[in-house]
Tab-separated table of C-alpha atoms in Angstrom:
chain	number	residue	atom	x	y	z
A	4	MET	CA	78.026	237.197	117.373
A	5	LYS	CA	77.585	240.956	116.431
A	6	PRO	CA	79.955	243.318	118.413
A	7	VAL	CA	78.544	244.515	121.597
A	8	LEU	CA	78.922	248.230	122.510
A	9	PHE	CA	78.432	249.719	125.988
A	10	CYS	CA	77.298	253.262	125.564
A	11	SER	CA	76.091	256.224	127.758
A	12	HIS	CA	75.615	259.920	127.383
A	13	LYS	CA	76.394	260.208	131.232
A	14	GLY	CA	79.292	259.443	133.400
A	15	GLY	CA	78.678	257.419	136.601
A	16	PRO	CA	75.988	255.000	135.892
A	17	GLY	CA	78.502	251.916	136.333
A	18	LYS	CA	79.030	251.339	132.456
A	19	THR	CA	82.859	250.499	133.030
A	20	SER	CA	82.034	248.141	135.879
A	21	LEU	CA	79.284	246.339	134.202
A	22	LEU	CA	81.188	245.969	130.946
A	23	SER	CA	84.277	244.568	132.627
A	24	HIS	CA	82.259	241.930	134.446
A	25	THR	CA	80.246	240.927	131.351
A	26	VAL	CA	83.285	240.437	129.278
A	27	SER	CA	84.960	238.175	131.820
A	28	GLN	CA	81.747	236.285	132.424
A	29	TRP	CA	81.057	236.009	128.738
A	30	ALA	CA	84.589	234.644	128.232
A	31	GLN	CA	84.248	232.120	131.087
A	32	THR	CA	80.864	231.000	129.654
A	33	HIS	CA	82.394	230.781	126.097
A	34	PRO	CA	85.852	229.148	126.763
A	35	ASP	CA	86.198	228.247	122.944
A	36	ARG	CA	85.946	231.743	121.915
A	37	LYS	CA	88.345	234.616	122.116
A	38	VAL	CA	86.890	237.776	123.554
A	39	LEU	CA	88.295	241.223	122.378
A	40	LEU	CA	87.492	244.352	124.367
A	41	ILE	CA	88.222	247.479	122.285
A	42	ASP	CA	88.430	250.474	124.583
A	43	CYS	CA	87.364	253.522	122.677
A	44	SER	CA	87.285	255.685	125.846
A	45	VAL	CA	89.914	258.437	126.094
A	46	PRO	CA	90.106	258.025	129.898
A	47	ALA	CA	90.672	254.473	129.439
A	48	ASP	CA	89.037	253.537	132.672
A	49	VAL	CA	88.042	249.887	131.690
A	50	THR	CA	91.650	249.407	130.333
A	51	ARG	CA	93.191	250.129	133.870
A	52	LEU	CA	90.409	248.040	135.502
A	53	VAL	CA	90.970	244.821	133.458
A	54	LEU	CA	94.817	245.290	133.536
A	55	GLY	CA	94.964	245.227	137.355
A	56	GLY	CA	92.634	247.833	138.977
A	57	ASP	CA	93.545	250.497	141.608
A	58	HIS	CA	95.739	248.443	144.039
A	59	ASP	CA	99.383	249.565	144.134
A	60	PHE	CA	98.527	251.199	140.778
A	61	LYS	CA	98.695	248.026	139.116
A	62	GLY	CA	96.285	248.870	136.319
A	63	GLU	CA	98.118	252.145	135.547
A	64	GLU	CA	101.636	250.394	135.449
A	65	ASN	CA	100.603	247.745	133.359
A	66	PHE	CA	98.724	250.258	130.900
A	67	ASP	CA	102.192	251.978	130.680
A	68	LYS	CA	103.771	248.642	129.673
A	69	VAL	CA	101.078	248.265	126.940
A	70	LEU	CA	101.754	251.809	125.678
A	71	GLU	CA	105.336	250.998	125.262
A	72	LEU	CA	104.629	248.182	122.784
A	73	GLN	CA	105.090	248.697	119.082
A	74	PRO	CA	102.964	248.879	117.073
A	75	ARG	CA	100.730	250.520	119.677
A	76	ARG	CA	98.157	248.194	121.176
A	77	THR	CA	95.447	250.816	121.487
A	78	ALA	CA	92.105	251.414	119.761
A	79	THR	CA	93.461	254.760	118.539
A	80	ALA	CA	96.255	253.014	116.659
A	81	LEU	CA	93.766	250.488	115.258
A	82	PHE	CA	91.326	253.259	114.133
A	83	GLU	CA	94.115	255.353	112.445
A	84	ARG	CA	95.331	252.110	110.725
A	85	CYS	CA	91.680	251.527	109.472
A	86	ALA	CA	91.319	255.044	108.368
A	87	SER	CA	94.572	254.899	106.376
A	88	ALA	CA	93.893	251.644	104.881
A	89	ASN	CA	90.971	253.341	103.026
A	90	SER	CA	92.327	256.874	102.535
A	91	GLN	CA	95.684	258.472	102.047
A	92	ALA	CA	94.602	261.222	104.640
A	93	ALA	CA	96.000	260.454	107.948
A	94	ALA	CA	94.266	261.303	111.260
A	95	ALA	CA	95.699	264.476	112.373
A	96	PRO	CA	96.542	265.150	116.116
A	97	SER	CA	94.309	267.738	117.798
A	98	ARG	CA	93.751	269.258	121.081
A	99	GLY	CA	90.040	269.257	120.579
A	100	TRP	CA	89.252	265.498	120.191
A	101	LEU	CA	85.388	266.405	119.911
A	102	SER	CA	86.236	268.599	116.698
A	103	ARG	CA	85.285	267.290	113.373
A	104	LYS	CA	84.917	268.832	109.852
A	105	ALA	CA	81.667	268.544	108.041
A	106	GLU	CA	82.901	267.167	104.773
A	107	PRO	CA	80.899	265.568	101.983
A	108	GLN	CA	80.575	261.763	102.175
A	109	SER	CA	82.243	259.747	99.531
A	110	ALA	CA	81.839	256.126	98.664
A	111	LEU	CA	84.542	253.952	100.359
A	112	GLN	CA	85.189	250.334	99.954
A	113	GLY	CA	86.271	248.581	103.496
A	114	VAL	CA	89.807	247.046	103.576
A	115	SER	CA	90.515	244.816	106.297
A	116	VAL	CA	93.469	245.363	108.561
A	117	ASP	CA	95.295	242.965	110.988
A	118	VAL	CA	93.357	243.636	114.283
A	119	GLU	CA	95.589	241.126	116.193
A	120	SER	CA	98.530	243.525	115.736
A	121	TYR	CA	96.819	246.018	117.811
A	122	ILE	CA	95.831	243.986	120.869
A	123	VAL	CA	97.192	242.281	123.950
A	124	LYS	CA	96.200	239.123	125.866
A	125	VAL	CA	95.015	240.583	129.322
A	126	SER	CA	95.966	237.605	131.501
A	127	ASP	CA	99.684	238.290	130.588
A	128	TYR	CA	99.136	241.343	132.721
A	129	ASN	CA	96.433	240.383	135.056
A	130	PRO	CA	95.829	236.781	135.874
A	131	ALA	CA	92.549	237.428	137.503
A	132	VAL	CA	90.940	237.940	134.025
A	133	PRO	CA	90.052	234.722	132.053
A	134	CYS	CA	92.966	233.751	129.414
A	135	ASN	CA	90.776	234.097	126.484
A	136	VAL	CA	90.269	237.913	126.759
A	137	TYR	CA	92.195	240.326	124.580
A	138	LEU	CA	92.344	244.184	124.696
A	139	ALA	CA	92.878	247.108	122.283
A	140	ALA	CA	93.694	249.629	125.051
A	141	GLY	CA	91.939	252.946	125.533
A	142	GLY	CA	93.368	256.387	125.345
A	143	PRO	CA	95.394	257.764	122.617
A	144	GLY	CA	98.519	257.597	124.694
A	145	LYS	CA	99.251	260.169	127.259
A	146	SER	CA	100.499	263.139	125.159
A	147	GLU	CA	98.137	263.768	122.224
A	148	ILE	CA	94.494	263.101	121.305
A	149	VAL	CA	93.674	262.234	117.675
A	150	SER	CA	90.930	263.834	115.710
A	151	PHE	CA	89.224	262.373	112.618
A	152	THR	CA	87.576	264.201	109.841
A	153	THR	CA	84.194	263.129	108.831
A	154	GLU	CA	85.652	261.207	105.713
A	155	GLN	CA	88.377	259.655	107.903
A	156	GLN	CA	85.569	258.519	110.331
A	157	ARG	CA	83.687	256.903	107.535
A	158	ALA	CA	86.975	255.372	106.213
A	159	ALA	CA	87.850	253.818	109.556
A	160	ALA	CA	84.407	252.506	110.184
A	161	GLU	CA	84.302	250.839	106.685
A	162	SER	CA	87.587	249.035	107.262
A	163	LEU	CA	86.828	248.402	110.897
A	164	GLN	CA	83.362	246.623	109.809
A	165	HIS	CA	85.465	244.378	107.461
A	166	SER	CA	88.290	243.851	109.815
A	167	LEU	CA	86.004	242.680	112.611
A	168	ALA	CA	84.074	240.340	110.306
A	169	SER	CA	87.215	238.695	109.509
A	170	LEU	CA	87.884	237.832	113.278
A	171	ALA	CA	85.828	234.596	113.004
A	172	VAL	CA	87.114	233.247	116.491
A	173	TYR	CA	86.608	236.583	118.300
A	174	ASP	CA	83.476	237.943	120.183
A	175	VAL	CA	83.904	241.713	120.320
A	176	PHE	CA	82.985	244.114	123.126
A	177	VAL	CA	83.474	247.934	122.899
A	178	ASP	CA	83.563	250.637	125.458
A	179	THR	CA	82.798	254.115	124.515
A	180	ASP	CA	83.078	257.548	125.957
A	181	GLY	CA	80.357	258.618	128.454
A	182	ASP	CA	79.892	262.244	127.009
A	183	LEU	CA	77.175	264.621	126.090
A	184	SER	CA	77.713	263.877	122.359
A	185	PHE	CA	79.585	261.102	120.488
A	186	SER	CA	83.364	261.431	120.214
A	187	ASP	CA	85.217	260.615	117.005
A	188	TYR	CA	86.064	257.213	118.508
A	189	THR	CA	82.574	256.420	119.422
A	190	ARG	CA	81.223	257.333	116.084
A	191	ILE	CA	83.694	255.196	114.490
A	192	ALA	CA	82.739	252.328	116.774
A	193	LEU	CA	79.089	252.697	116.184
A	194	MET	CA	79.255	252.887	112.375
A	195	GLY	CA	81.980	250.155	112.111
A	196	SER	CA	80.597	247.627	114.312
A	197	ALA	CA	76.950	247.590	113.076
A	198	GLY	CA	76.569	245.859	116.437
A	199	LEU	CA	74.370	245.693	119.500
A	200	ILE	CA	74.166	248.557	121.954
A	201	VAL	CA	73.707	248.188	125.795
A	202	VAL	CA	73.026	251.389	127.640
A	203	PRO	CA	73.804	251.270	131.363
A	204	SER	CA	71.790	253.836	133.239
A	205	GLU	CA	70.861	254.587	136.791
A	206	ALA	CA	67.149	254.356	137.688
A	207	SER	CA	66.417	258.030	137.415
A	208	PHE	CA	64.696	260.571	135.035
A	209	THR	CA	68.038	262.397	134.728
A	210	ASP	CA	69.614	259.154	133.075
A	211	TYR	CA	66.336	258.694	131.203
A	212	ASN	CA	66.461	262.097	129.599
A	213	ARG	CA	70.158	261.364	128.707
A	214	LEU	CA	68.992	258.380	127.026
A	215	LEU	CA	66.526	260.444	124.848
A	216	THR	CA	69.521	262.582	123.942
A	217	PHE	CA	71.550	259.338	122.977
A	218	CYS	CA	68.724	258.201	120.738
A	219	GLU	CA	68.388	261.520	118.972
A	220	GLU	CA	72.245	261.469	118.240
A	221	LEU	CA	72.195	257.819	117.199
A	222	LYS	CA	69.140	258.456	114.838
A	223	LEU	CA	71.262	261.182	113.142
A	224	LEU	CA	74.168	258.977	112.861
A	225	HIS	CA	71.965	256.233	111.328
A	226	THR	CA	70.722	258.927	108.860
A	227	GLN	CA	74.141	260.172	107.991
A	228	ALA	CA	75.952	256.763	107.659
A	229	GLY	CA	73.036	254.702	106.298
A	230	SER	CA	73.616	252.071	109.037
A	231	ALA	CA	75.045	251.848	112.663
A	232	ALA	CA	74.677	249.722	115.636
A	233	LYS	CA	71.241	249.305	117.212
A	234	LEU	CA	69.911	249.197	120.936
A	235	LEU	CA	69.605	245.777	122.319
A	236	ALA	CA	69.211	246.822	126.122
A	237	VAL	CA	68.864	249.275	128.718
A	238	THR	CA	70.063	248.333	132.189
A	239	TRP	CA	68.947	250.106	135.251
A	240	ASN	CA	72.072	249.952	137.440
A	241	LYS	CA	72.882	250.294	141.237
A	242	VAL	CA	69.590	249.099	142.404
A	243	ASN	CA	68.813	248.083	145.976
A	244	VAL	CA	67.310	244.616	145.963
A	245	GLN	CA	64.980	243.202	148.747
A	246	LYS	CA	65.202	239.564	147.590
A	247	HIS	CA	66.340	237.481	144.570
A	248	VAL	CA	62.951	236.335	143.086
A	249	PRO	CA	61.303	237.596	140.008
A	250	CYS	CA	59.335	240.793	140.024
A	251	LEU	CA	57.643	241.177	136.721
A	252	PRO	CA	57.575	243.174	134.723
A	253	VAL	CA	60.333	245.237	136.595
A	254	SER	CA	62.902	242.138	136.720
A	255	SER	CA	62.737	238.405	135.914
A	256	THR	CA	65.235	237.551	138.585
A	257	LEU	CA	65.274	240.220	141.281
A	258	THR	CA	62.791	242.239	143.598
A	259	PRO	CA	63.933	245.883	144.272
A	260	THR	CA	62.614	247.833	147.090
A	261	LYS	CA	58.931	249.081	146.665
A	262	ALA	CA	60.124	252.676	145.724
A	263	VAL	CA	62.510	251.467	142.982
A	264	GLN	CA	59.754	249.009	141.651
A	265	GLU	CA	57.579	251.946	141.094
A	266	LEU	CA	60.329	254.076	139.488
A	267	VAL	CA	61.761	251.289	137.242
A	268	GLY	CA	58.166	250.485	136.202
A	269	THR	CA	57.377	254.137	135.313
A	270	LEU	CA	60.774	254.454	133.413
A	271	ASN	CA	60.113	251.070	131.486
A	272	GLN	CA	56.615	252.453	130.567
A	273	HIS	CA	58.066	255.796	129.215
A	274	LEU	CA	60.818	253.732	127.394
A	275	ALA	CA	58.341	251.355	125.894
A	276	GLN	CA	55.427	253.805	124.898
A	277	LYS	CA	57.425	256.864	124.024
A	278	VAL	CA	60.961	256.171	123.168
A	279	THR	CA	60.506	253.011	121.101
A	280	LEU	CA	57.607	254.684	119.017
A	281	LYS	CA	59.624	257.616	118.262
A	282	TYR	CA	62.857	255.757	117.625
A	283	ALA	CA	61.615	252.413	116.650
A	284	ASP	CA	64.176	251.924	113.997
A	285	LEU	CA	66.945	252.186	116.481
A	286	PHE	CA	65.960	249.071	118.376
A	287	VAL	CA	66.896	245.398	117.819
A	288	TYR	CA	63.380	244.307	118.842
A	289	PRO	CA	60.442	245.903	117.139
A	290	ALA	CA	57.846	247.721	119.273
A	291	PRO	CA	54.702	245.481	119.486
A	292	GLU	CA	51.854	246.199	117.147
A	293	ASP	CA	49.153	245.312	119.495
A	294	ARG	CA	50.740	247.901	121.988
A	295	ASP	CA	51.193	245.205	124.706
A	296	PHE	CA	54.630	246.195	125.934
A	297	SER	CA	55.173	243.730	128.659
A	298	LYS	CA	57.220	241.275	126.543
A	299	PHE	CA	59.117	244.108	124.977
A	300	ILE	CA	60.062	245.499	128.289
A	301	GLU	CA	61.325	242.150	129.471
A	302	ALA	CA	63.229	241.806	126.331
A	303	VAL	CA	64.895	245.099	126.361
A	304	THR	CA	65.441	246.211	130.005
A	305	MET	CA	66.907	244.456	133.096
A	306	VAL	CA	67.752	245.642	136.694
A	307	VAL	CA	71.272	245.390	137.917
A	308	GLN	CA	71.805	245.309	141.591
A	309	ASP	CA	74.281	247.447	143.550
A	310	PHE	CA	77.614	245.610	143.625
A	311	GLY	CA	78.385	246.475	147.294
A	312	VAL	CA	81.524	245.233	148.794
A	313	ALA	CA	82.393	242.827	146.049
A	314	GLY	CA	82.200	245.794	143.565
A	315	PHE	CA	84.644	247.777	145.554
A	316	ALA	CA	87.067	244.718	145.640
A	317	ALA	CA	86.653	244.203	142.003
A	318	GLN	CA	87.582	247.807	141.084
A	319	ASP	CA	90.435	247.768	143.685
A	320	LEU	CA	91.927	244.411	142.590
A	321	GLY	CA	90.995	244.200	138.892
A	322	MET	CA	89.307	241.120	139.606
A	323	PRO	CA	85.871	240.225	137.973
A	324	PHE	CA	83.123	238.520	139.621
A	325	ALA	CA	83.457	235.502	137.215
A	326	THR	CA	86.805	234.512	138.919
A	327	MET	CA	86.342	236.049	142.240
A	328	LYS	CA	86.120	233.524	145.204
A	329	PRO	CA	84.318	233.900	148.623
A	330	GLY	CA	86.468	235.008	151.600
A	331	MET	CA	88.801	237.700	152.515
A	332	LEU	CA	90.456	239.734	149.855
A	333	HIS	CA	93.070	242.218	150.865
A	334	GLY	CA	93.385	245.433	148.542
A	335	GLY	CA	94.814	248.763	148.755
A	336	GLN	CA	91.805	250.443	150.465
A	337	MET	CA	90.713	247.825	152.928
A	338	PRO	CA	90.103	244.068	153.421
A	339	TYR	CA	87.048	242.877	151.750
A	340	ASP	CA	84.847	240.004	153.084
A	341	ILE	CA	83.297	238.416	150.079
A	342	LYS	CA	80.155	236.570	151.197
A	343	ALA	CA	79.499	233.375	148.989
A	344	ASP	CA	75.711	234.070	148.610
A	345	LYS	CA	76.248	237.617	147.587
A	346	LEU	CA	78.922	236.665	144.969
A	347	GLU	CA	76.618	234.051	143.557
A	348	ARG	CA	73.788	236.536	143.205
A	349	LEU	CA	76.195	238.923	141.601
A	350	GLN	CA	77.324	236.374	138.990
A	351	GLU	CA	73.821	235.366	138.281
A	352	ASN	CA	72.950	239.113	137.641
A	353	ILE	CA	75.814	239.493	135.116
A	354	MET	CA	74.751	235.936	133.615
A	355	GLU	CA	71.292	237.489	132.883
A	356	LEU	CA	72.931	240.217	130.662
A	357	VAL	CA	75.048	237.478	129.069
A	358	PHE	CA	72.015	235.484	128.139
A	359	LYS	CA	70.329	238.561	126.893
A	360	ILE	CA	73.245	239.181	124.657
A	361	ASP	CA	73.451	235.453	123.613
A	362	LYS	CA	70.006	235.210	122.322
A	363	ALA	CA	70.022	238.504	120.498
A	364	PRO	CA	69.004	238.443	116.827
A	365	GLN	CA	72.209	238.173	114.527
């Protein structure tokens, strides 16, 4: 399977939550595979979530334990090693982690590094997560942030691509920063993975406009690097649902409220008729030649329902829907009454994204 990157140019659409649930659901659905989560995000939100969540600061405490390990089990340490494997120039600490030097590109040959030296088994810290999930933690540590020059980014990306290709038994998922422009870490991941991109968004024209900005920067990265990851899916998150029956072409599994149906339908038409025609080479699935976009919309978009009480419990306890059970759960914020039918619907919704990834062209 190609690596799957969760990307957004905006904070708050539910990227971290959706990724954490997808990783655990994928791991449970593919028990014969190891699943590697690389957290390229400086805040390391998904790291804290999968390591235990908010309750009693369990995620934070376990993150501290991971940071004490040597060599460091972080994406930063992995990327530094990838860069140095291809170049003698080390990534230099910098206060400005978005800063980068415009340097001429040079031809670099990818050199594999031992990725397993930079990861931990998540269930050793949080038993709620399936035992076949592994993590390269986010953040650079807590004291300094690392900046990579353009040449170092390309060196790290070359080595990362070779290294991930050598991990035959791992399926790789990547979290990236939700910023207005790509961080150095995100650029390395996008170039080095040559993978599939999922863009979690809220059903709004604000998020749609950020998607356009994302596509513009991704197109530039494709031009500069020669290749990079491609867009597989756009998810419209936090949607209020009326019933769990198909509502085509908006959703093959859910029926949102009437207002949301109209909004998502409009957003999908804009996505299909404007974005894909302008950025056709960025998408995994080509725009239809006959301009019948219904199948394209079904392949590329999906609706993700609001997670409700179960979502709060998952965040609080670091417990994915894949392993959550119905009944009362007691967290640090409140007791959570998890209804069996609601949990089943949430698991089915996450499985829809798992199936979309599973059937993607490789």
